[in-house]
Coordinates of C-alpha atoms in Angstrom, one line a residue:
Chain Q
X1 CA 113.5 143.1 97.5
X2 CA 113.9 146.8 96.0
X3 CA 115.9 147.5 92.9
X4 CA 118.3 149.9 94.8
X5 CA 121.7 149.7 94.2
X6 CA 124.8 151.7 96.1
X7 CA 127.9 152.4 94.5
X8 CA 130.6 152.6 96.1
X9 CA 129.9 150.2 99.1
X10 CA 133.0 151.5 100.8
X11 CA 135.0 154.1 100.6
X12 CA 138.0 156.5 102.0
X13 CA 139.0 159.4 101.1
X14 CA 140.7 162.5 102.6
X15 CA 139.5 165.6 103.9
X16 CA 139.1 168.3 101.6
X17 CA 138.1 166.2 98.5
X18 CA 134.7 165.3 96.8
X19 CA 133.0 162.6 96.9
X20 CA 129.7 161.6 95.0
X21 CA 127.8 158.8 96.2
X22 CA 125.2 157.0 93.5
X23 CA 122.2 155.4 93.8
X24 CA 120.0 153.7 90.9
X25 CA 116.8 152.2 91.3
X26 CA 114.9 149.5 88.9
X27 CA 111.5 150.2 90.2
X28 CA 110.7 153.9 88.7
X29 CA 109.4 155.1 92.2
X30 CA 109.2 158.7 91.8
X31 CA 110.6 159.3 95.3
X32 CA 114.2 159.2 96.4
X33 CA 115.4 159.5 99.8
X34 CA 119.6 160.2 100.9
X35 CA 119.8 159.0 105.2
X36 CA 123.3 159.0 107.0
X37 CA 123.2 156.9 110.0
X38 CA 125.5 157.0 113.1
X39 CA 125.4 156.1 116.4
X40 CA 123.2 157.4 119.1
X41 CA 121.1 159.3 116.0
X42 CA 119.4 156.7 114.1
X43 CA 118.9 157.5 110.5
X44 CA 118.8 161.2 109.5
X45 CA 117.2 162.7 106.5
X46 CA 119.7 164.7 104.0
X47 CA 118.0 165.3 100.8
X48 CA 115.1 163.8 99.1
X49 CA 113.1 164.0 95.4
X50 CA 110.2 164.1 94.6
X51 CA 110.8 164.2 90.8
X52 CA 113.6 164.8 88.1
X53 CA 115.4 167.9 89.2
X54 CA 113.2 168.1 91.9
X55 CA 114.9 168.1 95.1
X56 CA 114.6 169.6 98.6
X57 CA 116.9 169.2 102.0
X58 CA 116.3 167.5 104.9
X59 CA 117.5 167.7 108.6
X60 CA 121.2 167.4 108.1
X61 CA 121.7 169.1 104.7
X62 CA 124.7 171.3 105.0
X63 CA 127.9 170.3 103.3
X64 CA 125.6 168.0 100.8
X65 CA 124.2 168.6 97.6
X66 CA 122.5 166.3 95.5
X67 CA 121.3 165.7 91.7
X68 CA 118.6 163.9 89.9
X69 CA 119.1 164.0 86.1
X70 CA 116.8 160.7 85.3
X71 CA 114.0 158.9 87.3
X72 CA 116.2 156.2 88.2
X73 CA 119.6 158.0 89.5
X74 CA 120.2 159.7 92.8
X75 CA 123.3 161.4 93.6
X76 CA 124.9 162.8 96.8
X77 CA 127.9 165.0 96.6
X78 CA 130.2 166.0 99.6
X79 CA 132.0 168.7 98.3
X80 CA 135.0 169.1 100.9
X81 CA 134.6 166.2 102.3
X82 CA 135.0 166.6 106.3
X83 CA 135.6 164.2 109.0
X84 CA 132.3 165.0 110.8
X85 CA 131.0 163.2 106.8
X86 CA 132.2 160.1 108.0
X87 CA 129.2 157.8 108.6
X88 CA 127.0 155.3 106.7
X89 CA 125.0 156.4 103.7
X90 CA 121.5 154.8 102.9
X91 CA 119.2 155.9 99.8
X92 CA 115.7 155.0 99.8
X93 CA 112.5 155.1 97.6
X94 CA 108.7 155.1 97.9
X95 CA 106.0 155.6 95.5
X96 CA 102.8 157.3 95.5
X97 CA 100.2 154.3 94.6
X98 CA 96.9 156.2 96.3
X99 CA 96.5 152.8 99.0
X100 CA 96.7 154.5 102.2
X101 CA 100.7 154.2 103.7
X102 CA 102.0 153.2 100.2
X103 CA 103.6 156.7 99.4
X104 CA 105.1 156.6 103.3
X105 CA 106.8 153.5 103.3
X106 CA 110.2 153.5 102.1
X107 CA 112.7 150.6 100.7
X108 CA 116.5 151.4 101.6
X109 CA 118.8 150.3 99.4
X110 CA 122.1 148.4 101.3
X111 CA 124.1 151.5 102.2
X112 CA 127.8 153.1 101.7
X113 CA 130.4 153.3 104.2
X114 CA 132.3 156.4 103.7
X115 CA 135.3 157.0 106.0
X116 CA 137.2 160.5 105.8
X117 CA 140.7 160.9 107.4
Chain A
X1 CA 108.2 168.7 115.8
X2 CA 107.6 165.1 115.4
X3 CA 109.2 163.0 117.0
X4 CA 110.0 159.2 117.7
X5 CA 111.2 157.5 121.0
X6 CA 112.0 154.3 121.5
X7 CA 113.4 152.5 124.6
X8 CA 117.3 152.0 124.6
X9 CA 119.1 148.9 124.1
X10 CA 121.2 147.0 123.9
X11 CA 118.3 143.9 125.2
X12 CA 119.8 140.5 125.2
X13 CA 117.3 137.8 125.6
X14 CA 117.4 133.7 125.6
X15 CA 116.0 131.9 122.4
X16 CA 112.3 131.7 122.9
X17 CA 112.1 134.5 125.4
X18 CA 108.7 137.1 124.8
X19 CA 109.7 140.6 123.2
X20 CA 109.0 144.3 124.0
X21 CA 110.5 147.0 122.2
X22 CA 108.3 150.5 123.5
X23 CA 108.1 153.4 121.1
X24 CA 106.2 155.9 121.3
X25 CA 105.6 159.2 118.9
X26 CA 105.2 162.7 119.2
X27 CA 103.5 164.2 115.8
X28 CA 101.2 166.9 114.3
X29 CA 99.0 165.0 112.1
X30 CA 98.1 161.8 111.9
X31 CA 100.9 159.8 111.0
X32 CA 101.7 155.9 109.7
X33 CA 103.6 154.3 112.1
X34 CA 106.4 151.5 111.1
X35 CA 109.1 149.3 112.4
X36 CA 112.1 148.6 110.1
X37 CA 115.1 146.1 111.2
X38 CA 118.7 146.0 110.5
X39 CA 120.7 142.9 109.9
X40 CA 124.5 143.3 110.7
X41 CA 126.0 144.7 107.8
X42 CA 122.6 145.3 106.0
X43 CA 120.3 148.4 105.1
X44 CA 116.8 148.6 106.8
X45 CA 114.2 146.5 105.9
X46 CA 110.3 147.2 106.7
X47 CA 109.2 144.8 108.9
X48 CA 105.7 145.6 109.8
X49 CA 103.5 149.0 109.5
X50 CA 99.9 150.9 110.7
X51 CA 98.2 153.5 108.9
X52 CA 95.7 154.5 111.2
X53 CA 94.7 154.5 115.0
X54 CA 93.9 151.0 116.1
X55 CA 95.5 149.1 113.4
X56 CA 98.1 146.5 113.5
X57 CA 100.9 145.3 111.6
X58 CA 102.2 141.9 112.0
X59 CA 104.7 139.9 109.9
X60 CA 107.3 137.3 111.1
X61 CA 105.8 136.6 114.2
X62 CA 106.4 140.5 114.9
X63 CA 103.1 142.5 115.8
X64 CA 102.9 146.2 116.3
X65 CA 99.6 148.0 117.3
X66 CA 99.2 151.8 116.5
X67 CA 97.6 153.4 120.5
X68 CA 96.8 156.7 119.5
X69 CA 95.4 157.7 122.8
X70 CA 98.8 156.7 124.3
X71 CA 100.8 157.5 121.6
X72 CA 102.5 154.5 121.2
X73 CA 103.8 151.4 118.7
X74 CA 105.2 149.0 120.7
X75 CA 106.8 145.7 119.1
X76 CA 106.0 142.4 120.2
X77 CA 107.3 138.8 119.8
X78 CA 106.0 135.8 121.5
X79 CA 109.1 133.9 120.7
X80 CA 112.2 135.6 120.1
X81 CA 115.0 133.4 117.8
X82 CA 118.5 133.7 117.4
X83 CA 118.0 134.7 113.9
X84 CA 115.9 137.7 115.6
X85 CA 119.4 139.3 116.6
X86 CA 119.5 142.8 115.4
X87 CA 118.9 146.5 115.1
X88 CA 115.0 147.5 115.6
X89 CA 113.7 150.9 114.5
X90 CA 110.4 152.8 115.2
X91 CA 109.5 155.5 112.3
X92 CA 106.6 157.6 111.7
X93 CA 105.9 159.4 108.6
X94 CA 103.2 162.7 109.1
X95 CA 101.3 162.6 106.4
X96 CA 98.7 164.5 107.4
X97 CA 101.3 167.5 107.9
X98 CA 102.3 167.4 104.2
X99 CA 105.2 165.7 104.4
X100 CA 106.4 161.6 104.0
X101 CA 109.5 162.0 105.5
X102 CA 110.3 159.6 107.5
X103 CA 111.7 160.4 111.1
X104 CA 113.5 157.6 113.0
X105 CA 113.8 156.7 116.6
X106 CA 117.9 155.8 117.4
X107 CA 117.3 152.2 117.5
X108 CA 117.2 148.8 119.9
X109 CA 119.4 146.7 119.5
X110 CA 118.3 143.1 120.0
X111 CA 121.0 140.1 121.0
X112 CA 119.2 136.9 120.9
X113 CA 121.3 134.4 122.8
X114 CA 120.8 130.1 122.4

């Protein structure tokens, strides 16, 4: 399995505060991935990397940000948290290895539940 | 866009039974084509992938073929086990459009039953 840890696992907060959601990964992969999934909509992109301070947004970005100081360390902020922001979080990685589907496919890491009253 | 369809669940099917889950893909380029899984409680796992038209991916028991001309990655399992029970995703990634995101079909789930 993939180095990717989650932190926190679970959470619950209110509406109206931050939250920051961590992931860390062991394997260096250059590429870092943030999915919420809910029912009836699969897994949707938020934000990705594609380096240190590199970052770019995905389907679903609004009301996220996120930050990527060091190679290993990808973090998703909810900045006024919102009850629509309830939902599971995965991160994911991938590399860039030049064999054909190697930079596509993705490892998730075992996800965040984040509940907002 | 690209997208990814795959046939709704919830399937429930006796130990031993054959497996179908239909996808099929709507994309730019040419895109890899995978299936991931979802144990209860559990992130996704990558359970079998194709690269290019005419390839398949196999692991577990699991095989998926990538049908350009139909546009499709259907999975298949001879002989479906209770341990088989849980959420099935098609994804492709268009690489040939630039881009390795990933975009997800909305899942099967997969109830196995002794």
């Amino acid at each position: 399995d993939a180095g990717i840890t989650q932190s926190p696992r679970h959470k619950v907060t209110e509406t109206g505060t931050p939250v920051t959601l961590r992931c860390h990964q062991t394997e260096n992969h250059r590429y870092m991935y943030w999915y919420r999934q809910d029912p009836g909509h699969g897994l949707r992109l938020i934000h990705y990397s594609y380096g240190v301070k590199d970052t770019d947004k995905g389907e679903v970005s609004d009301g996220y940000s996120v930050s990527r100081s060091k190679t290993e360390d990808f973090l998703l902020t909810l900045e006024s948290a919102t009850s629509s922001q309830t939902s599971v979080y995965f991160c994911a990685i991938s590399e860039q290895t030049g064999i054909a589907g190697d930079q596509e496919t993705q490892y998730f890491g075992p996800g965040t539940r984040l509940l907002v009253l | 866009g690209n997208s990814v369809t795959q046939m709704e669940g919830p399937v429930t099917l006796s130990e031993e039974a054959f497996l179908t889950i239909n996808c099929t893909y709507t994309a730019t380029g040419y895109p890899s084509l995978f299936w991931y899984v979802q144990y209860p409680g559990e992130g996704l796992q990558l359970l079998l992938k194709a690269t290019k038209a005419d390839d398949k991916g196999s692991n577990k028991g699991f095989e998926a073929t990538y049908r350009k001309e139909t546009t499709s990655f259907h999975l298949e399992k001879g002989s479906v086990q209770v341990s088989d029970s849980a959420v099935y995703f098609c994804a492709l990634a268009d690489s040939g459009a630039g881009s390795y995101q990933l975009t997800f079909g909305k899942g099967t789930k997969l109830s196995v039953i002794p």
